[in-house]
Short mmCIF file of C-alpha atoms in Angstrom, two decimals:
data_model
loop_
_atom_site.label_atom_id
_atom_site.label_comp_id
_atom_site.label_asym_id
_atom_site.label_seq_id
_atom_site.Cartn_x
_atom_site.Cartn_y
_atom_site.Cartn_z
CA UNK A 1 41.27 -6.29 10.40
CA UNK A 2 41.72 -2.96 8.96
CA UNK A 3 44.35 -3.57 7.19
CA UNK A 4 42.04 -6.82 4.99
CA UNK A 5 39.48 -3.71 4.60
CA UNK A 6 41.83 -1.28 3.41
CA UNK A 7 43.60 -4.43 0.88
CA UNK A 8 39.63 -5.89 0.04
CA UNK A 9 38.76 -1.69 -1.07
CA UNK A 10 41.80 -1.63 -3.22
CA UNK A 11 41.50 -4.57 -4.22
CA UNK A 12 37.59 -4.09 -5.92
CA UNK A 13 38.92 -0.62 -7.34
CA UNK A 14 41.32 -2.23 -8.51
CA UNK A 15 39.35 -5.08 -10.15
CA UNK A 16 36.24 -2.47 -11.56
CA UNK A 17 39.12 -0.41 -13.15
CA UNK A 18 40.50 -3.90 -15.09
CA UNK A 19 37.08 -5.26 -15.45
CA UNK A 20 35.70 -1.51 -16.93
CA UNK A 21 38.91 -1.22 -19.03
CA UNK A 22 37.94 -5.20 -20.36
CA UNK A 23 33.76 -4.48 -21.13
CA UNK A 24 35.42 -1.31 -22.83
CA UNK A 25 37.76 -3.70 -25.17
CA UNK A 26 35.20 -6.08 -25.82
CA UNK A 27 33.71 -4.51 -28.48
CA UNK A 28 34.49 -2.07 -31.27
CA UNK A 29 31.64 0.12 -32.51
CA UNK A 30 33.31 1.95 -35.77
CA UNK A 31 32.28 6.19 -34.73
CA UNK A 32 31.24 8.67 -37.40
CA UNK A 33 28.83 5.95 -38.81
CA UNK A 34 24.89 5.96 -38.83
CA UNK A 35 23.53 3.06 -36.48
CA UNK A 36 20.14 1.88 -35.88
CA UNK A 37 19.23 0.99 -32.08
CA UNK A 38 16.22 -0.16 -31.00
CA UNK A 39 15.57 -0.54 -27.02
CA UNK A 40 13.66 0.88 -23.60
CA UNK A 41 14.12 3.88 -22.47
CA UNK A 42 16.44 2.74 -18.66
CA UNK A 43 17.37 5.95 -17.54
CA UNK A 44 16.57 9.42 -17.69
CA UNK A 45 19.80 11.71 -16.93
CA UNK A 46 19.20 15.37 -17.74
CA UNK A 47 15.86 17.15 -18.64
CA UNK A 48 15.67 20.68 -18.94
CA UNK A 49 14.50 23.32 -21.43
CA UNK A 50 17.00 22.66 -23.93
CA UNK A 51 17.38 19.56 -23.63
CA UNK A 52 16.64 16.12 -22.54
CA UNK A 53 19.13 13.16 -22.05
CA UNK A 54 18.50 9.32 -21.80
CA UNK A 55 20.13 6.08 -21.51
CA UNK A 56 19.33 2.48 -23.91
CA UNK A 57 21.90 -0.13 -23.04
CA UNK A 58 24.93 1.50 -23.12
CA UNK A 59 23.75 4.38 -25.76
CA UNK A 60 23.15 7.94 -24.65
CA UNK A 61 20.92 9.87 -26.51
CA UNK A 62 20.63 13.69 -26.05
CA UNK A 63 17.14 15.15 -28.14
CA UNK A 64 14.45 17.72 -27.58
CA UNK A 65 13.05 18.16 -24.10
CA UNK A 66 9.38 17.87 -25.56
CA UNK A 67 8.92 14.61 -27.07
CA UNK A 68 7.37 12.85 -24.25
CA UNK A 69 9.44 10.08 -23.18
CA UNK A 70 8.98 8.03 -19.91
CA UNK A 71 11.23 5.15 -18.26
CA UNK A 72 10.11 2.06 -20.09
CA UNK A 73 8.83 3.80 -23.55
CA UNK A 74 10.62 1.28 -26.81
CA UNK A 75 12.23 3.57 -29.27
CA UNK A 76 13.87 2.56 -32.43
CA UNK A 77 16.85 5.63 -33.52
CA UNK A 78 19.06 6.09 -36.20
CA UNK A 79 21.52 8.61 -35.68
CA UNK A 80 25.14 9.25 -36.21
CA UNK A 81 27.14 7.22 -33.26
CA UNK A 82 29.73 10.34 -31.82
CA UNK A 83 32.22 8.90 -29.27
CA UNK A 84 33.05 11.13 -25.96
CA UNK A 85 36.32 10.01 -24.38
CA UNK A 86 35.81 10.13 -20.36
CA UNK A 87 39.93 8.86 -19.53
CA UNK A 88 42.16 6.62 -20.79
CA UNK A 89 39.42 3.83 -19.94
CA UNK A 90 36.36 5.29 -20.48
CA UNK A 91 34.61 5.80 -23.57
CA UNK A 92 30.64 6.84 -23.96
CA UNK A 93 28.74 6.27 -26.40
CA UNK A 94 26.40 9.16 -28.04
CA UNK A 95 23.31 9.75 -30.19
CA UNK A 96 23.09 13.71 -30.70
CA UNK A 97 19.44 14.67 -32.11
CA UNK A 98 18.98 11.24 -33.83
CA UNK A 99 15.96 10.48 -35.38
CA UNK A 100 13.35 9.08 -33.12
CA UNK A 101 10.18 6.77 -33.17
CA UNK A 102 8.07 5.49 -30.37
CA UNK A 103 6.79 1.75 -31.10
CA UNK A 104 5.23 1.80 -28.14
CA UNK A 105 4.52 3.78 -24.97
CA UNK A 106 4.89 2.10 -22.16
CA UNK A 107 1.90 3.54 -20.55
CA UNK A 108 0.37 1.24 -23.41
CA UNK A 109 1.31 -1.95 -22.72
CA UNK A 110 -1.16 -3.87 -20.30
CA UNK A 111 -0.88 -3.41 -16.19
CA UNK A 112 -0.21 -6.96 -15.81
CA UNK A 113 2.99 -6.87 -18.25
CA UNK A 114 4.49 -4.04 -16.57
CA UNK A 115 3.96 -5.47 -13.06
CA UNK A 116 5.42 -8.98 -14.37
CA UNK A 117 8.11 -7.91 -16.88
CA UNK A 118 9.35 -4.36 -15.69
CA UNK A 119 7.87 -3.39 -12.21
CA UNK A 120 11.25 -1.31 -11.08
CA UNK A 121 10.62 0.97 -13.99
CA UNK A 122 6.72 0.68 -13.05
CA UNK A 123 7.08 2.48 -9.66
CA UNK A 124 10.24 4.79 -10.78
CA UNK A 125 7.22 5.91 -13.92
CA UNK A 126 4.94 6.11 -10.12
CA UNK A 127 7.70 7.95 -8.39
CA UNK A 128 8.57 10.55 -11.17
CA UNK A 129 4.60 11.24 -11.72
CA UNK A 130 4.37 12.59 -7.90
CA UNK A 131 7.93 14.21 -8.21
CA UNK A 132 6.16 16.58 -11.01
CA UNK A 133 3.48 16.67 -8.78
CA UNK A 134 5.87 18.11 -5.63
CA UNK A 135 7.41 20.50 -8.15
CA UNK A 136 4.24 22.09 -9.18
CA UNK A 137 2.96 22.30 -5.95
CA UNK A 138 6.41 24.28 -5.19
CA UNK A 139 5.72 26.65 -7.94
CA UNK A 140 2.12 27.74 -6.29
CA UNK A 141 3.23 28.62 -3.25
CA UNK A 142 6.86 30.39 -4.27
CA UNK A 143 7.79 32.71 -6.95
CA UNK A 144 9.59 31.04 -9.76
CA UNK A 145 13.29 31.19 -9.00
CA UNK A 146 12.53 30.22 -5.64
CA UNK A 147 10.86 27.08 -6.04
CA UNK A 148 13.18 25.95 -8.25
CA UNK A 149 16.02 26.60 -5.53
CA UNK A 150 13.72 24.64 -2.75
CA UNK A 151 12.66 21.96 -5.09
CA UNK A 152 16.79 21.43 -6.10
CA UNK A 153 17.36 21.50 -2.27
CA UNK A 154 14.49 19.14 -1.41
CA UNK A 155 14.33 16.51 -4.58
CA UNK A 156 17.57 17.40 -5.94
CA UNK A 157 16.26 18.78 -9.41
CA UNK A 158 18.88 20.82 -10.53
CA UNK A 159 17.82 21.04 -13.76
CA UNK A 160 15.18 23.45 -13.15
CA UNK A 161 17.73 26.38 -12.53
CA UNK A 162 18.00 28.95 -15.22
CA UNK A 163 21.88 29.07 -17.21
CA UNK A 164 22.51 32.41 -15.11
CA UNK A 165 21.76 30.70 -11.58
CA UNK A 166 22.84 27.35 -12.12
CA UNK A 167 26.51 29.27 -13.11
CA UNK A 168 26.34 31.41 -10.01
CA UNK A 169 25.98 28.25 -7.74
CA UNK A 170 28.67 26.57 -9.36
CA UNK A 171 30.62 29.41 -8.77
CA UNK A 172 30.17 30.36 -5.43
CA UNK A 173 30.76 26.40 -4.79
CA UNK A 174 27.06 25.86 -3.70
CA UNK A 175 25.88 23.80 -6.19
CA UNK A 176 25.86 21.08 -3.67
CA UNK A 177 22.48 22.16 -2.04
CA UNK A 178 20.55 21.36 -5.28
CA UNK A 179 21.82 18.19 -5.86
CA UNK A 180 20.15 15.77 -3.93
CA UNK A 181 22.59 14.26 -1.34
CA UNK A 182 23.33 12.22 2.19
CA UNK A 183 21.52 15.51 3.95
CA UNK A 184 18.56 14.86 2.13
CA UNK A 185 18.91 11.26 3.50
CA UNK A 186 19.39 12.42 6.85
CA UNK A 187 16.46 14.73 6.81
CA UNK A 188 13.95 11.88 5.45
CA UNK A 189 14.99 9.02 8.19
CA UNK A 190 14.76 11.81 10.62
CA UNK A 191 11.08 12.84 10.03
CA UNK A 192 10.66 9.40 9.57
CA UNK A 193 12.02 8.40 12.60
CA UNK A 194 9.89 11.18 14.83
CA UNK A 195 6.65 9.93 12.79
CA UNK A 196 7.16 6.89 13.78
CA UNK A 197 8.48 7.15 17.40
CA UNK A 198 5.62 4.77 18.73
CA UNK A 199 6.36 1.60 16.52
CA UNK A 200 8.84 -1.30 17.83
CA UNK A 201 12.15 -0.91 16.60
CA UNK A 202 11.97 -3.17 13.65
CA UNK A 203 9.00 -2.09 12.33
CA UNK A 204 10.30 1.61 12.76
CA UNK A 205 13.33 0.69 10.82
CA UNK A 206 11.34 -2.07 8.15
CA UNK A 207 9.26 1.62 7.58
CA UNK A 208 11.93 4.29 7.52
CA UNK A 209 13.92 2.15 4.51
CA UNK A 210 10.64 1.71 2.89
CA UNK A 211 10.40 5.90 2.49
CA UNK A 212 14.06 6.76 2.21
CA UNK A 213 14.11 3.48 -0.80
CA UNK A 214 11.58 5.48 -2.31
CA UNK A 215 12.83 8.94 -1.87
CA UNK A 216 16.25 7.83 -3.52
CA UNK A 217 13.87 7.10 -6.55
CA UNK A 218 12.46 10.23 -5.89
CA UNK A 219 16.03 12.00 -6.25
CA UNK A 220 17.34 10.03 -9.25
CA UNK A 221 19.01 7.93 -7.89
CA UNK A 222 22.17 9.18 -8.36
CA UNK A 223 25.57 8.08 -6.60
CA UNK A 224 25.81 10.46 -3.50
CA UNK A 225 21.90 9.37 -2.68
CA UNK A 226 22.47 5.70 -3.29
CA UNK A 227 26.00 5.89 -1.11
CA UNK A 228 23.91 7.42 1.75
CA UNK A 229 21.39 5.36 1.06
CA UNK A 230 23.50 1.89 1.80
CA UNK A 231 25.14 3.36 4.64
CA UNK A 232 22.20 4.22 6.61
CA UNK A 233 20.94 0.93 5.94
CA UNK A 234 24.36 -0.86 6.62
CA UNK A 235 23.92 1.65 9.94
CA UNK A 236 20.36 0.39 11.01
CA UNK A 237 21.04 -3.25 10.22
CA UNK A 238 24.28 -3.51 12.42
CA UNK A 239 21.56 -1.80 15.19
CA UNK A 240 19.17 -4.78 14.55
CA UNK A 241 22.13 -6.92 15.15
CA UNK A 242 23.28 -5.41 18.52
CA UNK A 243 26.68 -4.41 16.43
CA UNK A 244 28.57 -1.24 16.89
CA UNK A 245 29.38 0.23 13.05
CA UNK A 246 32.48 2.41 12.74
CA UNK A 247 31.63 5.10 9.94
CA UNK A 248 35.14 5.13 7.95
CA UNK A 249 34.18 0.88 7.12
CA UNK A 250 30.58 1.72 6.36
CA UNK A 251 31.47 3.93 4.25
CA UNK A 252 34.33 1.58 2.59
CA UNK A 253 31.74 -1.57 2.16
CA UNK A 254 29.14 1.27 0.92
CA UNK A 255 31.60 1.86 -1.94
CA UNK A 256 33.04 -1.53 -2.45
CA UNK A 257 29.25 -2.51 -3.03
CA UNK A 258 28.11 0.07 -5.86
CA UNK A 259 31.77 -0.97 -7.69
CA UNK A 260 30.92 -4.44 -7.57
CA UNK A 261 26.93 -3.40 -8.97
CA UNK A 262 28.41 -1.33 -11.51
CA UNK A 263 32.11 -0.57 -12.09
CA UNK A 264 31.66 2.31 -14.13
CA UNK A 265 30.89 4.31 -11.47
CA UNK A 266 34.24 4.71 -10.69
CA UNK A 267 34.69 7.21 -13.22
CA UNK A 268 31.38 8.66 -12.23
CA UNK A 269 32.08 12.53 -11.35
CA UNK A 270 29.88 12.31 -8.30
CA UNK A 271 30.88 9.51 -7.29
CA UNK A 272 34.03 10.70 -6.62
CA UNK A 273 32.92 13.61 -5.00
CA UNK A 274 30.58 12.01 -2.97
CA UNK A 275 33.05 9.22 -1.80
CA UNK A 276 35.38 11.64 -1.53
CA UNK A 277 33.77 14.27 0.51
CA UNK A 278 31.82 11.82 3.07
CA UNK A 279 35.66 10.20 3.64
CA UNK A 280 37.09 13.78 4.59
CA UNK A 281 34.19 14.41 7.23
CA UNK A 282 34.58 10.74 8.70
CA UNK A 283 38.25 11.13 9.10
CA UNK A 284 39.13 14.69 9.23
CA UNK A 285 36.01 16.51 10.41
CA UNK A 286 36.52 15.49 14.00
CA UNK A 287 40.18 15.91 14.38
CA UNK A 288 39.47 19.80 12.54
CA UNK A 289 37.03 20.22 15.06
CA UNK A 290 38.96 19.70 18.32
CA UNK A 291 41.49 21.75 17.09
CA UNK A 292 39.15 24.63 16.40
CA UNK A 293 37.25 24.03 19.99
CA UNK A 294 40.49 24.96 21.55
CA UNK A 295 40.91 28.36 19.47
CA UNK A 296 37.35 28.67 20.43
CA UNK A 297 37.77 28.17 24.04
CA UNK A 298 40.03 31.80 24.35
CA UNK A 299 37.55 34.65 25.10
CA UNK A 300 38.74 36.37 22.08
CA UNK A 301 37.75 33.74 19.63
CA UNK A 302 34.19 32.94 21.39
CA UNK A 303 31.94 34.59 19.17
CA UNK A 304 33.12 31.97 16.83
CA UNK A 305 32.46 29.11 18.64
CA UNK A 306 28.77 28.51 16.72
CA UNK A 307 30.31 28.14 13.28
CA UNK A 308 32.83 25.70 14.15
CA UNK A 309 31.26 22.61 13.16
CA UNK A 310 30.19 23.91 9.91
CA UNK A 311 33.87 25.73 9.76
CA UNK A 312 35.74 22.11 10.42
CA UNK A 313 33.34 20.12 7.94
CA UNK A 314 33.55 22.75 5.20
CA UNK A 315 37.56 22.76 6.04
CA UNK A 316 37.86 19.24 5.84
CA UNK A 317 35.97 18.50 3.01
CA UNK A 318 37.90 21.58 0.82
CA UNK A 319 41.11 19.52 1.80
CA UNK A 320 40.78 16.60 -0.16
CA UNK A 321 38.00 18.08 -2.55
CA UNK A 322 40.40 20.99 -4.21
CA UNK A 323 42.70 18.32 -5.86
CA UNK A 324 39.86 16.28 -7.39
CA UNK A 325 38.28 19.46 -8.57
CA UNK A 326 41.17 20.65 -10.47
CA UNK A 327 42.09 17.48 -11.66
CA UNK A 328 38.15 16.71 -12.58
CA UNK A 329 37.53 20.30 -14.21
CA UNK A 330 40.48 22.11 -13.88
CA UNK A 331 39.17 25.25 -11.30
CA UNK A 332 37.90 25.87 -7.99
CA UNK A 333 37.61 28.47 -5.88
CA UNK A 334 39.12 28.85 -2.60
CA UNK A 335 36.22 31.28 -1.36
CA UNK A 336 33.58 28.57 -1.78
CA UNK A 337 34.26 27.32 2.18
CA UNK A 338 33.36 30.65 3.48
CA UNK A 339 30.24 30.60 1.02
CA UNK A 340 29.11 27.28 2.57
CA UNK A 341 29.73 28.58 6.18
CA UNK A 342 27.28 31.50 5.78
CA UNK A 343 24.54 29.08 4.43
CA UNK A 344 25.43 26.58 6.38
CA UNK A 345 22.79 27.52 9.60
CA UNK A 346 19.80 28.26 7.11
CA UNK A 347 20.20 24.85 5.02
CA UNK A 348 18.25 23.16 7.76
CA UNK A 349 15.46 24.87 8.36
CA UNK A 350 15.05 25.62 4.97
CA UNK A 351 14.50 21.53 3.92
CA UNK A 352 12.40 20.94 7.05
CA UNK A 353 10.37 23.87 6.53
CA UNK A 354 10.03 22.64 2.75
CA UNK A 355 8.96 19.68 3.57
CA UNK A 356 5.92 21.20 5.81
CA UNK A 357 5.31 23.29 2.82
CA UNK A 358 4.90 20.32 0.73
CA UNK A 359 2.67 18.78 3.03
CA UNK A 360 0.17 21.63 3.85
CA UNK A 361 0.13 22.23 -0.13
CA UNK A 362 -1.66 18.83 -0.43
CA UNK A 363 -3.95 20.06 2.90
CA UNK A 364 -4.49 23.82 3.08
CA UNK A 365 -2.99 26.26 0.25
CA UNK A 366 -3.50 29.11 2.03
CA UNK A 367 -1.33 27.81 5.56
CA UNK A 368 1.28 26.42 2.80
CA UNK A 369 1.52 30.00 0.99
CA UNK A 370 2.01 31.37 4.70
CA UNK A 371 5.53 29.56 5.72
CA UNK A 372 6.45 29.74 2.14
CA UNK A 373 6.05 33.77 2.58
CA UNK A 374 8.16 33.06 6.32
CA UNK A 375 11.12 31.15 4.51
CA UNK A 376 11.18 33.08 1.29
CA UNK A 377 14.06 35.52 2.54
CA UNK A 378 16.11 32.64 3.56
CA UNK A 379 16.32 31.69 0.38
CA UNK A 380 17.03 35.24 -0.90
CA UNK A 381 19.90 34.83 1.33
CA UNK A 382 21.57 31.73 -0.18
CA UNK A 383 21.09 33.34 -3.62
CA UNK A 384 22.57 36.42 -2.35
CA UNK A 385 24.95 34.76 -1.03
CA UNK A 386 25.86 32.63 -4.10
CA UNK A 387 25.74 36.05 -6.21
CA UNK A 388 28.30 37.70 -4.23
CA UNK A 389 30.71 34.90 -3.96
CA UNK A 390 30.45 34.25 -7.64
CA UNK A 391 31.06 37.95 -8.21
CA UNK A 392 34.94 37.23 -6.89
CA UNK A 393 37.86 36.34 -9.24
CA UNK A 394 39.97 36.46 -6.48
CA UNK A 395 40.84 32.80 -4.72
CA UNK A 396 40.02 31.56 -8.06
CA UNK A 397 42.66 28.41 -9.12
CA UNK A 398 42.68 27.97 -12.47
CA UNK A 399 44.92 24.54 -13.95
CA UNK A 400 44.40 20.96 -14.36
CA UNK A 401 46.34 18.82 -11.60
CA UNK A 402 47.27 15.42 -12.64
CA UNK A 403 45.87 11.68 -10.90
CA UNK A 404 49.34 11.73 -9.10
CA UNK A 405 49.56 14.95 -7.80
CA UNK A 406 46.26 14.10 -6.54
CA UNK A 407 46.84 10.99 -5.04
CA UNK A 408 50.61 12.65 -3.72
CA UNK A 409 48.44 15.72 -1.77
CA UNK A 410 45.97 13.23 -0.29
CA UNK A 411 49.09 11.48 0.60
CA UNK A 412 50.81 14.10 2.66
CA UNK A 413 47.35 15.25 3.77
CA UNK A 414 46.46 12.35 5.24
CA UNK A 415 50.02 11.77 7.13
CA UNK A 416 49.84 15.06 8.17
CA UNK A 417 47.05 14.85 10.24
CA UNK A 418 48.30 11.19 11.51
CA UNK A 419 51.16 12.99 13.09
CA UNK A 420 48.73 15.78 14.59
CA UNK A 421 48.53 15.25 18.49
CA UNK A 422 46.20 17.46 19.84
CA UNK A 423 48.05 18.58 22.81
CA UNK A 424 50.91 19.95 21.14
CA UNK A 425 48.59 21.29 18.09
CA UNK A 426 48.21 24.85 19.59
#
C-alpha cells in the first residue's frame, strides 16, 4: 500500500508537470506587442504601497495601489504583453502599468446576479471587507510597526511591512511568521474546538470547517493555508469515519489533490516550501527529537531540554529546506534555525493573545489597548531578534544549487536517517 501511494504521488507530479508543460504549448501569444484584454478581476496577489498586483485569466497585471479594484470588478486593458520565464516550463504572462478602465464595479451589479453568477467572489469581496476591518482595528490598539507584525502573524498580510522590515525578516529567516500558514490553521480549529466543546462531535466538526473555510479566505488563500486546510479536514473526516490517518499520506493526498485542481502550483514557490517543510516535520521531526531527548537526558545538557522540540522541528525542516532555497533563490542563511528557536516560545502566545485583542477591540477598546500594552514587548523581541540575526554575514550561503543536486541531498538525507537506529545513535 505504500508503495501505490508513493507510485499514485509521482505519478500526478508527474502528469501536472506534462499537462502544465502542454496548456503552456497550446498557445503562442507573440511578447513585446500591445494587447487588449477585457475580463474580472479573479485574484488579488500583492497590494502594498507601491504597488498592487492582480490576476484575469491567465494575465497578471501589476498597476497603482490606489485605483480601487475589488475581486469581481470587469476591466478592459491595453498594455504591452512582457513575458517572465518561471523554468523551462513555466512562462507568465504580464501587464506592467497598462492602461486601465472599469466597465463596471462589481459592487454595481444587482445582489441577485452576484449571488447567482459569482457568489465565491461575493463572500471573498465579504471576507476581505472584515479583513480591512481586523487590520484597522490592529492599528488602534498597537503602534504602527507593530500591528503590522501581529496582523502578518495573525491574517498573514505581509504586505503591510515596510522595505526595511520585510528585508530584515527575510534575512534573519523569519519571514515565515507573517505569512499566513498551517499554525494559523492550528490556532483557529483550536479556539474553535474549546468554543465549541459542548456540541456533538459532528456538529463541532460541521462548525470548526465552516470558520477555518473562511479564515483560509481570510488569509488569501494561498498554498501553505489551503495544504493545511485539506489536511485537517482529510484529519477530521477519517475521525467521523472511525479511521486512524497516518500524517506522511495525508499530507501526500493533500498534495496530490491541489495538483490535480491546478497543476501550476507545482512551480508555485510556496508550494514547495510548504510541501516541503510539513514533509520534513512528519518524517524527520520525530526521529530528530528522540535523538536530542537522549542528549537531553545527561545532567549537563538539561537546561536544554525545553527547546528541543522547537530545536528538532527547526533542524528538520533546515534539512531539506536549504537545498530548495538555494536552488529557488540562490541564498540562505544557516543562522536562521537559531533565529526561529529564540522566537519559537513567544509565537504562541503572541497569536492567541492577538486574537483576544481582536475580539475585545470589537467589545471594549480600552481592555483591548491593555493586553496589546502586555504583548507589545514580545513583539519587540521577535523584531529584535530578526534585526540582530539579519545583522550577520556570517553562515550566509551564497550560490544557486541545481534540481539534481537537490533531489541527490534529499536523497542521501533521507537514507541517512533510514539507517539511523536509535540505540546505536549516541
Amino acid at each position: 500500500m505504500k508503495r501505490f501511494f508513493y507510485f499514485l504521488f509521482s505519478f500526478i507530479i508527474l502528469s501536472s508537470i506534462l499537462i502544465s508543460f502542454y496548456i503552456q504549448s497550446s498557445f503562442e501569444i507573440i511578447p513585446e506587442r500591445k494587447i487588449k484584454l477585457q475580463g474580472h478581476v479573479e485574484e488579488i496577489i500583492k497590494q502594498d504601497k507601491n504597488s498592487l498586483v492582480f490576476r484575469i485569466n491567465d494575465f497578471y497585471i501589476k498597476t497603482k495601489p490606489d485605483i480601487g479594484l475589488k475581486l469581481g470588478d470587469e476591466l478592459k486593458i491595453i498594455g504591452k504583453l512582457e513575458i517572465q520565464v518561471i523554468n523551462s516550463f513555466y512562462l507568465q504572462h504580464w501587464l506592467i502599468f497598462p492602461d486601465i478602465v472599469i466597465v463596471k464595479k462589481f459592487s454595481h451589479q444587482s445582489f441577485t446576479h452576484q449571488i447567482l453568477k459569482y457568489p465565491f467572489i461575493l463572500v471573498q469581496n465579504c471576507i476581505l471587507d472584515l479583513k480591512s476591518i481586523l487590520q484597522k482595528k490592529l492599528v488602534m490598539v498597537f503602534d504602527e510597526d507593530k500591528a503590522n507584525l501581529i496582523s502578518g502573524m495573525i491574517l498573514g498580510t505581509k504586505s503591510s511591512l515596510s522595505p526595511v522590515t520585510y528585508e530584515k525578516m527575510q534575512k534573519s529567516g523569519l519571514l515565515h511568521l507573517v505569512v499566513a500558514s498551517g499554525g494559523n490553521i492550528i490556532l483557529v480549529s483550536t479556539i474553535t474546538m474549546l468554543l465549541l466543546q459542548n456540541l456533538s462531535r459532528n456538529l463541532k466538526y460541521l462548525f470548526s470547517f465552516f470558520l477555518i473555510f473562511i479564515y483560509a479566505i481570510l488569509a488569501g488563500l494561498e498554498a501553505p493555508i489551503v495544504r493545511a486546510t485539506i489536511m485537517l479536514s482529510l484529519v477530521w473526516l477519517a475521525k467521523l469515519m472511525g479511521r486512524k490517518t497516518a500524517s506522511v499520506w495525508v499530507l501526500l493526498i493533500t498534495g496530490s489533490l491541489m495538483l490535480i485542481f491546478d497543476p501550476f502550483l507545482i512551480f508555485s514557490v510556496s508550494f514547495q516550501l510548504s510541501f516541503t517543510a510539513t514533509l520534513a516535520i512528519l518524517v524527520f521531526g520525530g526521529k530528530l527529537d528522540l535523538i536530542f531527548s537522549k542528549i537531553t537526558s545527561y545532567k549537563i545538557f538539561s537546561l536544554l531540554d525545553f527547546i528541543r522540540a522547537d530545536f528538532s522541528q527547526s533542524l528538520a525542516v533546515q534539512l531539506l529546506l536549504i537545498p530548495l532555497l538555494l536552488n529557488i533563490f540562490g541564498k540562505t542563511s544557516l543562522l536562521s534555525i537559531f533565529a526561529n528557536i529564540l522566537v519559537a516560545p513567544v509565537v504562541a502566545p503572541v497569536m492567541y493573545a492577538g486574537v483576544i485583542v481582536l475580539f475585545f477591540s470589537f467589545v471594549f477598546l480600552p481592555l483591548a489597548r491593555g493586553i496589546a500594552f502586555l504583548i507589545s514587548p514580545l513583539l519587540g523581541y521577535v523584531y529584535w531578534v530578526s534585526e540582530f540575526f539579519a545583522s550577520f554575514s556570517i553562515g550566509n550561503i551564497t550560490f544557486n544549487l541545481p534540481w539534481f543536486l537537490v533531489f541527490l541531498i534529499w536523497g542521501l538525507i533521507f537514507y541517512f536517517f533510514t539507517q539511523i537506529k536509535l540505540d546505536d545513535s549516541l
